[in-house]
Coordinates of C-alpha atoms and ligand atoms in Angstrom, one line a residue:
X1 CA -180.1 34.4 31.0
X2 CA -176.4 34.1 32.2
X3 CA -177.3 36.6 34.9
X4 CA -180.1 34.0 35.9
X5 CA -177.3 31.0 35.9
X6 CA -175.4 33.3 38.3
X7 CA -177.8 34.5 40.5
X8 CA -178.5 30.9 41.1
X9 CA -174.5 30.0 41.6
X10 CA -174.4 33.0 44.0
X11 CA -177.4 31.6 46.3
X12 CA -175.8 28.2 46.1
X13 CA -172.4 29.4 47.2
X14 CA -174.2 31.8 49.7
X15 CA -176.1 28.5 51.3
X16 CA -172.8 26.7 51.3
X17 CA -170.9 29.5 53.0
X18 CA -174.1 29.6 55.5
X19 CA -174.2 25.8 56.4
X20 CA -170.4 25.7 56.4
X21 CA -167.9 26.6 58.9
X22 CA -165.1 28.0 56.5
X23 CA -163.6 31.0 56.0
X24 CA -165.4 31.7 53.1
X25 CA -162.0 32.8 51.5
X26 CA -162.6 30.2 48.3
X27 CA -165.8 30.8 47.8
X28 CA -165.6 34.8 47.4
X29 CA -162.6 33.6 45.3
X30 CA -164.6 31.4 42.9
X31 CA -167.8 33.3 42.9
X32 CA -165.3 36.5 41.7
X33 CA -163.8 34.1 39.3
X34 CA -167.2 33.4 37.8
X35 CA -168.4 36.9 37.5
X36 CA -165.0 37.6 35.6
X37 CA -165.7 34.7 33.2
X38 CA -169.5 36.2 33.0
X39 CA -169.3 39.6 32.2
X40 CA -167.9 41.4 29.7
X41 CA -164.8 42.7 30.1
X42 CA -163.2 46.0 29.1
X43 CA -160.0 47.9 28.8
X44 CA -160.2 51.4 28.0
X45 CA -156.9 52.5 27.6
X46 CA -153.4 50.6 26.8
X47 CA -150.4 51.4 25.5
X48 CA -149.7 47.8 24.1
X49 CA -149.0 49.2 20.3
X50 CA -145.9 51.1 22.0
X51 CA -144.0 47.1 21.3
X52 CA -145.6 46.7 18.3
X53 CA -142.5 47.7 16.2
X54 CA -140.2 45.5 18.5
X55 CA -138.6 42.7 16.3
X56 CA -138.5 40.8 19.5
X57 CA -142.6 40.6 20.5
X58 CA -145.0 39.2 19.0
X59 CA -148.5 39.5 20.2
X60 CA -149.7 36.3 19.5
X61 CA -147.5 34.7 22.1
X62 CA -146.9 35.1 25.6
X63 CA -144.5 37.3 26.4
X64 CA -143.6 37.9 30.1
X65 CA -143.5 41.8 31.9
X66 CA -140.4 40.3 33.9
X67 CA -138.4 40.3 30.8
X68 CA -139.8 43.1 29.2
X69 CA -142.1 41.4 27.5
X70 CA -144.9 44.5 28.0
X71 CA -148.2 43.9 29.9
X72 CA -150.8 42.8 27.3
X73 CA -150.5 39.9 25.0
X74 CA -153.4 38.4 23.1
X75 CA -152.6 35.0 25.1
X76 CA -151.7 36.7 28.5
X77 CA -155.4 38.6 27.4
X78 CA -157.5 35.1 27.4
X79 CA -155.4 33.9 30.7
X80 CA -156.2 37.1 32.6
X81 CA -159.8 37.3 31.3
X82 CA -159.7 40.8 29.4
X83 CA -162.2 40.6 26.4
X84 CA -162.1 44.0 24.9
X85 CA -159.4 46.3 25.0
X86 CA -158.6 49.7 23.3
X87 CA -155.1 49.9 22.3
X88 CA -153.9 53.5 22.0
X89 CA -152.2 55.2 18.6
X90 CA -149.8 57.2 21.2
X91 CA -148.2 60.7 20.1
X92 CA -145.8 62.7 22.5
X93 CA -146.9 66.7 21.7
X94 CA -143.8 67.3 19.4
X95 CA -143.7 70.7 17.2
X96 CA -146.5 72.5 15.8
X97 CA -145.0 73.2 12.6
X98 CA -146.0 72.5 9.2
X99 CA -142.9 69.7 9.1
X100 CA -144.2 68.7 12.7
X101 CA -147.3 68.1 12.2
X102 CA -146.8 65.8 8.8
X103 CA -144.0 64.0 10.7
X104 CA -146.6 63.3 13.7
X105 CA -149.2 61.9 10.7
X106 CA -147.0 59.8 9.3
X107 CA -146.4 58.9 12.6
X108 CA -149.5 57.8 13.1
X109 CA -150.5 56.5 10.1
X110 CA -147.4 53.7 11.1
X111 CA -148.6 52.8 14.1
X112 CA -152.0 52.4 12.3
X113 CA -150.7 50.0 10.1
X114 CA -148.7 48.2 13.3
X115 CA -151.9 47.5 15.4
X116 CA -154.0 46.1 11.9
X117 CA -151.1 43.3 10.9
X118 CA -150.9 42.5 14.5
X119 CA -154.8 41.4 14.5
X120 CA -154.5 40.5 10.8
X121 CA -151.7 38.5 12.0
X122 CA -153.5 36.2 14.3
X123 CA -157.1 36.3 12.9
X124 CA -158.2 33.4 15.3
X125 CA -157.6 35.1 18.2
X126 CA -158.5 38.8 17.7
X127 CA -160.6 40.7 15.5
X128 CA -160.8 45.0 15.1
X129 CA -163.7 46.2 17.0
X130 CA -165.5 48.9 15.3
X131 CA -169.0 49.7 17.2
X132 CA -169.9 48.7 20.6
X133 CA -171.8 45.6 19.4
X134 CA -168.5 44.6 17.7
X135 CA -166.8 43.1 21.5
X136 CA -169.6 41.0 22.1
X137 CA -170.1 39.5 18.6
X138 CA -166.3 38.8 18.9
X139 CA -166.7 37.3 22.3
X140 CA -169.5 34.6 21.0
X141 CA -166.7 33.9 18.0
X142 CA -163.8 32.9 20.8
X143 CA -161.8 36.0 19.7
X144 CA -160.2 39.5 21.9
X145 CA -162.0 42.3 20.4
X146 CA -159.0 44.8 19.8
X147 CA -160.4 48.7 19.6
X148 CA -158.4 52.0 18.6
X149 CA -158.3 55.0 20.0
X150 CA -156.1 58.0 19.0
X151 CA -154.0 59.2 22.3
X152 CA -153.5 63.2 21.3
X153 CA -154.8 65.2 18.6
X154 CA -151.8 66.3 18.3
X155 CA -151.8 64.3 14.3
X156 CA -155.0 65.9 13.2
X157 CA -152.6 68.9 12.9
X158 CA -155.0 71.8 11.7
X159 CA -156.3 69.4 9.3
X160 CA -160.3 68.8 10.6
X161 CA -160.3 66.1 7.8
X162 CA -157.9 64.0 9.5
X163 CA -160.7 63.1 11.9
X164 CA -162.1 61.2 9.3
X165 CA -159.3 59.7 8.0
X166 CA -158.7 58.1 11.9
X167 CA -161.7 57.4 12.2
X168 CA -161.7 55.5 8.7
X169 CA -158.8 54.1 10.3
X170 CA -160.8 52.4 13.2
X171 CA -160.2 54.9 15.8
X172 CA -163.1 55.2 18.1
X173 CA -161.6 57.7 20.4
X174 CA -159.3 61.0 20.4
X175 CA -157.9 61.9 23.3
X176 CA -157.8 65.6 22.7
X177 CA -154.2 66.3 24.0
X178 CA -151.3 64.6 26.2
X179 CA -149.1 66.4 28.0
X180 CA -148.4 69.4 26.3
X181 CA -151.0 72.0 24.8
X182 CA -151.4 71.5 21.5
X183 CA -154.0 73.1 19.0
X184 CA -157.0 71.7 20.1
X185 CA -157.0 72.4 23.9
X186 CA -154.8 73.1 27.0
X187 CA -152.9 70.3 28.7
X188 CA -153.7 68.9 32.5
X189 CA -149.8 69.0 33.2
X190 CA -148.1 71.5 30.6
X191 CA -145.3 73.3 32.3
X192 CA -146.2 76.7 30.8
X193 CA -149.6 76.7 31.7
X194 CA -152.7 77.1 29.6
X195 CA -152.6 79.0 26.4
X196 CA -156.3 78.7 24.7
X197 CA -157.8 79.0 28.3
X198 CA -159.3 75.7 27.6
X199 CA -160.6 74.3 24.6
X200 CA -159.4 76.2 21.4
X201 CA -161.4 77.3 18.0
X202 CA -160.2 74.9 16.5
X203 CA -160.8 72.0 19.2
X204 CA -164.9 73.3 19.1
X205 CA -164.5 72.3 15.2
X206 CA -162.4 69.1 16.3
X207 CA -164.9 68.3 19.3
X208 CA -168.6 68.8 16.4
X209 CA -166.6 66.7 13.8
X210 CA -166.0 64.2 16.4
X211 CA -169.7 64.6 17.3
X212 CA -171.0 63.9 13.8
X213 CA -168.5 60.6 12.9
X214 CA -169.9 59.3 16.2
X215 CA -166.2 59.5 17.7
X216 CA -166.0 59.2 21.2
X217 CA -164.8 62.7 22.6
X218 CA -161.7 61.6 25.8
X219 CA -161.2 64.5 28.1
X220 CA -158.3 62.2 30.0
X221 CA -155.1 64.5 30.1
X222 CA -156.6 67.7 29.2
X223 CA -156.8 70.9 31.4
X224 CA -160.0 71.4 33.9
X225 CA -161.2 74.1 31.7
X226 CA -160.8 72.2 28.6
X227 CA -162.9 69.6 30.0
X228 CA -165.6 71.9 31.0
X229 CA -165.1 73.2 27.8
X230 CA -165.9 70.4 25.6
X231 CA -169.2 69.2 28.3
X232 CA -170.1 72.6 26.8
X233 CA -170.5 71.9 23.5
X234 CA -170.6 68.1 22.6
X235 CA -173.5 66.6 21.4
X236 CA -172.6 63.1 23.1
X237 CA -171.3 62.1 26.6
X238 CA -167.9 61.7 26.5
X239 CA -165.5 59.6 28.4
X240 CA -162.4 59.8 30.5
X241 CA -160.5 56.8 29.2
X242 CA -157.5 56.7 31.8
X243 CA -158.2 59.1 34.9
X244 CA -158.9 58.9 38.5
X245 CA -160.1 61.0 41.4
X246 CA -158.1 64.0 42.7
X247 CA -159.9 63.6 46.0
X248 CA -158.0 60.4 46.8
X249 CA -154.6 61.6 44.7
X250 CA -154.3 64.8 44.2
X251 CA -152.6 65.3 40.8
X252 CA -154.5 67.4 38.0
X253 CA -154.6 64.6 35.4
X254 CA -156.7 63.4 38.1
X255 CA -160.8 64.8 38.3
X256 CA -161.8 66.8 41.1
X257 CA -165.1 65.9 42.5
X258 CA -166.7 69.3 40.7
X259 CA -165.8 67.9 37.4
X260 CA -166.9 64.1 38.4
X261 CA -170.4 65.4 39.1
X262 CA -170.3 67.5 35.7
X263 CA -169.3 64.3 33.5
X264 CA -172.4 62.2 35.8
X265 CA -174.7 65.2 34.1
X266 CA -172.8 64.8 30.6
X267 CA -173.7 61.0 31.2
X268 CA -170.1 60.2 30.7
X269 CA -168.1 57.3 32.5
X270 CA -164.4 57.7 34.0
X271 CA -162.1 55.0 33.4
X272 CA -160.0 54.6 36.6
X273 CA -156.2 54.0 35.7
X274 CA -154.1 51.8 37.5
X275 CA -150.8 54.1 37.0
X276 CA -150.0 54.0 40.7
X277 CA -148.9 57.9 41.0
X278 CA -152.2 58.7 39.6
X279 CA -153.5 55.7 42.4
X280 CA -152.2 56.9 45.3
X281 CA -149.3 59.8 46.0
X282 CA -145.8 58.2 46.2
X283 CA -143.6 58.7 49.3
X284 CA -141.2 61.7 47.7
X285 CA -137.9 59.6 46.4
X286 CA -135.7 62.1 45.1
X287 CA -132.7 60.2 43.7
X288 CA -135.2 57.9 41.7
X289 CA -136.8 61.6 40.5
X290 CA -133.4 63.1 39.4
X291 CA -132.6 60.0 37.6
X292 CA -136.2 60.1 35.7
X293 CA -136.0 63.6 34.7
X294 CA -132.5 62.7 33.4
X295 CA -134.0 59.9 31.3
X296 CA -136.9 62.6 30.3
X297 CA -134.2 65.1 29.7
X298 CA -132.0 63.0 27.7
X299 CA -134.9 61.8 25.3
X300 CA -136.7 64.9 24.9
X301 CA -139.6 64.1 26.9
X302 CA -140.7 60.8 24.3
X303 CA -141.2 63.3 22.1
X304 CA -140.8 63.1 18.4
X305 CA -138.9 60.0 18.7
X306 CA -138.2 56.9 16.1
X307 CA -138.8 53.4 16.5
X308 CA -135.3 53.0 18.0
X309 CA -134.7 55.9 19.9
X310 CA -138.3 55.3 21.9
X311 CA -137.0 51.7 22.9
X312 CA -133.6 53.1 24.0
X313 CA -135.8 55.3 26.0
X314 CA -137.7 52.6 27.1
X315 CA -134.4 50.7 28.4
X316 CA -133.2 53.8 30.0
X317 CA -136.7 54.3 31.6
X318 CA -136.6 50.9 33.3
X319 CA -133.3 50.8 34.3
X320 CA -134.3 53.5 36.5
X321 CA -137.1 51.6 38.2
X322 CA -135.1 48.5 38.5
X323 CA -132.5 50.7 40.0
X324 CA -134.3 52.9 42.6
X325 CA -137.9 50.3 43.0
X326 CA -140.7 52.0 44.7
X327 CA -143.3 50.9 46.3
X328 CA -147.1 50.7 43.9
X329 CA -150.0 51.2 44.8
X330 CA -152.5 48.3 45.3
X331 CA -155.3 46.9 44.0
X332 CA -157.6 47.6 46.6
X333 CA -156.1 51.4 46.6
X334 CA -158.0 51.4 43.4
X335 CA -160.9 50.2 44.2
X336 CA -160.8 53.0 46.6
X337 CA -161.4 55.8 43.5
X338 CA -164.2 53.4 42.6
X339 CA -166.1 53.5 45.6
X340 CA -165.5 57.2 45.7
X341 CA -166.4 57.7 42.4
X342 CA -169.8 55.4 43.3
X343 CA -170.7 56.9 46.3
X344 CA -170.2 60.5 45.0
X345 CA -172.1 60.3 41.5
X346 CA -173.5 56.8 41.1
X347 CA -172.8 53.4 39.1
X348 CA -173.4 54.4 36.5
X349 CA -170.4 56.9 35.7
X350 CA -167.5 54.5 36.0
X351 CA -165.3 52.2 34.7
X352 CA -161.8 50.8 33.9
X353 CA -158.7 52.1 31.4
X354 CA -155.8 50.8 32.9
X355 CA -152.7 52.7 31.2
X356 CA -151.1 49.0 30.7
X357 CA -147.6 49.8 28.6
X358 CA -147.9 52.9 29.8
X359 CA -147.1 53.1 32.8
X360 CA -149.6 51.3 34.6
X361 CA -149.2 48.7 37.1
X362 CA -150.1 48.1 40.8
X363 CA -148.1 45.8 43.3
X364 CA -151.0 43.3 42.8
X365 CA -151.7 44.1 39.1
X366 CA -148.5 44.3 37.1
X367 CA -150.2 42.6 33.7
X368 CA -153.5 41.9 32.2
X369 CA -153.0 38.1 33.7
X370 CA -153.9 40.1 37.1
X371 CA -157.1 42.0 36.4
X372 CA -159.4 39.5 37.8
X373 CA -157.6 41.0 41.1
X374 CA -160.0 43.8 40.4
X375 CA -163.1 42.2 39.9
X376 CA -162.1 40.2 43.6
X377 CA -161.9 43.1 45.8
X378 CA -165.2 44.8 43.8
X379 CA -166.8 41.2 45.4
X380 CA -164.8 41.3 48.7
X381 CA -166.7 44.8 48.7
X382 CA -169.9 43.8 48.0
X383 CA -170.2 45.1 44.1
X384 CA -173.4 42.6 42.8
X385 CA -172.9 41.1 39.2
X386 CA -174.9 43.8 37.7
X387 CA -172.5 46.5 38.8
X388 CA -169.5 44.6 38.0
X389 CA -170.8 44.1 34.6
X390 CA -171.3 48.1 34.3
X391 CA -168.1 49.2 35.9
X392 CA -165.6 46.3 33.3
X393 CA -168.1 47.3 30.0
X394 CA -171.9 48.3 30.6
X395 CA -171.1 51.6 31.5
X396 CA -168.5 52.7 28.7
X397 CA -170.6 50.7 26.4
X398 CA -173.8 52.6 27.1
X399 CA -171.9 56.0 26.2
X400 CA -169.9 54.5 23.2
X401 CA -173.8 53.9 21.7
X402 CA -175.0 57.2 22.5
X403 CA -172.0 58.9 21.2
X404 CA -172.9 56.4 18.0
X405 CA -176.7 57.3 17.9
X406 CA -175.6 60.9 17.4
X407 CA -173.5 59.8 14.0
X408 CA -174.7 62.4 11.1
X409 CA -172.4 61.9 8.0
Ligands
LIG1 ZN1 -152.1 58.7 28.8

């Protein structure tokens, strides 16, 4: 029905561009405006819950990135047009000891608790989305359907339980590691290389737990074989939740076109990110590198940190980029992994996690007031509503119901 009302929009603004002698400029504009309004949209990845435990932020207001206000706001989300957005329980790989691993579920239990008052908090604007069905339901209510998803296993410990228990929790998706190996699987970017050659005995246990909660299985961050790995043996499609294509930038969180056409057999979706070294590769900018690697250095690589030493980091972090700026990618260097992604293995396979408070941002997308910037060049381009509808939601949607078909226990 609201496809009808804009197919019928589009031929009137098609007629009026045709009979017309303008540019067309406001028209593409408007019609892009309309499909943004129109279609679901969806955020697979953010790292919004990172501010949570800031006395200074409050999600129910807007907050502004110039002043370090973050990136996503529930206000800033109904100005920019986001519906549906997964906000990440984060864990930097810390020690894989006995005291490690309670510290990094306790940990997570905290930021648990952070991202449920936060929607508790403001129950007119946002509600906790639980299924796929959940984000439209709360888009017919008026209110931001808020998602979880567990960034690193690294909290499940050796405890397969603990699946549960997150999943009790509201998380819809593990991410199976970060940066660092960790018990379940290798890491894309470890320094010391892989050490289960892929996905571990335990992360095959992890990966058919998942499987039977109807978990969503996200092979972002983790090493090639890992990935191949886990296509292997899961049940379900899985997704890639905040990754791009290493054809375009070549960095190994990135997925080479190999594994792009294994996740299109999987029926799985990527989720381009709009982290601009994962975008495009930055010109090298070595005094801006040293200084990072200090910061890194210096804070143990966000690892294992408390609420206060994370925001020191944080400070330290962006005084850095403030100090030596750089140049970001854009949004239409983006789009660029989309319509490789597209031409390579389809529609179908693709979507949008954009790493906001997390590192993501592009010159013309530096919060989620920007995103309809997307859904403009994906018109400027030629995308049709149907396919912008699949690449902000249809597309990670139809794998989040297959992975909850497969639900056993
Ligand atoms: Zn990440």
């Amino acid at each position: 029905m609201h496809n009808l009302r804009l197919l019928l929009l589009l031929l009137a603004s098609a007629i009026v561009l045709a009979v017309s002698n303008i540019t067309g400029k406001e028209d593409i504009e408007s019609i892009a405006a309309e499909i943004h309004r129109e279609v679901l949209t969806l955020d697979s990845h953010t790292d919004t819950p990172l501010l949570l435990s800031r006395d200074d932020f409050d999600i129910g207001r807007r907050n502004s990135h110039l002043q370090r206000g973050g990136q996503v706001d529930f206000p800033r989300m109904f100005e920019g047009g986001l519906d549906a957005a997964f906000f990440a329980v984060f864990l930097g790989q810390g020690e894989r000891t006995t005291e490690g691993n309670k510290a990094a579920k306790e940990r997570a239990m905290h930021i648990f608790e952070l991202i449920h008052s936060a929607i508790d908090n403001h129950p007119g604007m946002a509600g906790l989305a639980l299924s796929a069905d959940d984000a439209y339901r709360l888009r017919e209510e008026g209110k931001l359907a808020i998602y979880i998803g567990l960034e690193n296993g690294y909290p499940i410990g050796r405890e397969i339980n603990l699946v549960d228990k997150y999943y009790d929790l509201g998380a819809r998706y593990i991410t199976l590691s970060h940066s660092r190996n960790n018990d379940i699987c290798d890491s894309s970017t470890d320094p010391a290389g892989p050490e289960h050659g892929g996905l571990s005995e335990f992360g095959r246990d992890v990966v058919r737990r998942m499987n039977d909660l109807g978990m969503i299985v996200d092979v972002s961050h983790i090493s090639d074989q890992a990935f191949y790995d886990v296509l292997e043996i899961s049940q379900a499609p899985v997704v890639a939740s905040h990754s791009n294509a290493r054809a375009l930038c070549d960095h190994p969180r990135n997925m080479d076109d190999d594994m792009l056409i294994a996740l299109k057999n999987n029926g799985g979706v990527i989720q381009v990110c709009i982290l601009s070294a994962y975008v495009k590769t930055p010109e090298p900018n070595p005094a801006r590198e040293a200084a990072l690697d200090e910061v890194r250095e210096k804070f143990n690589h966000f690892e294992g940190l408390t609420d206060e030493e994370m925001e020191t980091a944080r400070e330290a972090w962006f005084g850095v980029q403030e100090k030596y700026p750089r140049e970001l990618a854009t949004v239409a260097d983006l789009v660029d992994h989309i319509d490789h992604i597209v031409d390579l293995i389809g529609i179908d396979y693709v979507g949008i996690g954009t790493d906001f408070d997390g590192g993501g941002s592009l010159d013309d997308c530096r919060d989620v007031t920007e995103i309809g910037n997307i859904t403009l060049e994906l018109v400027r381009r030629g995308y049709t509503i149907e396919e912008i509808e699949k690449i902000w939601s249809g597309n990670f949607m139809r794998v989040f119901r297959q992975v909850e078909s497969k639900r056993s226990r």
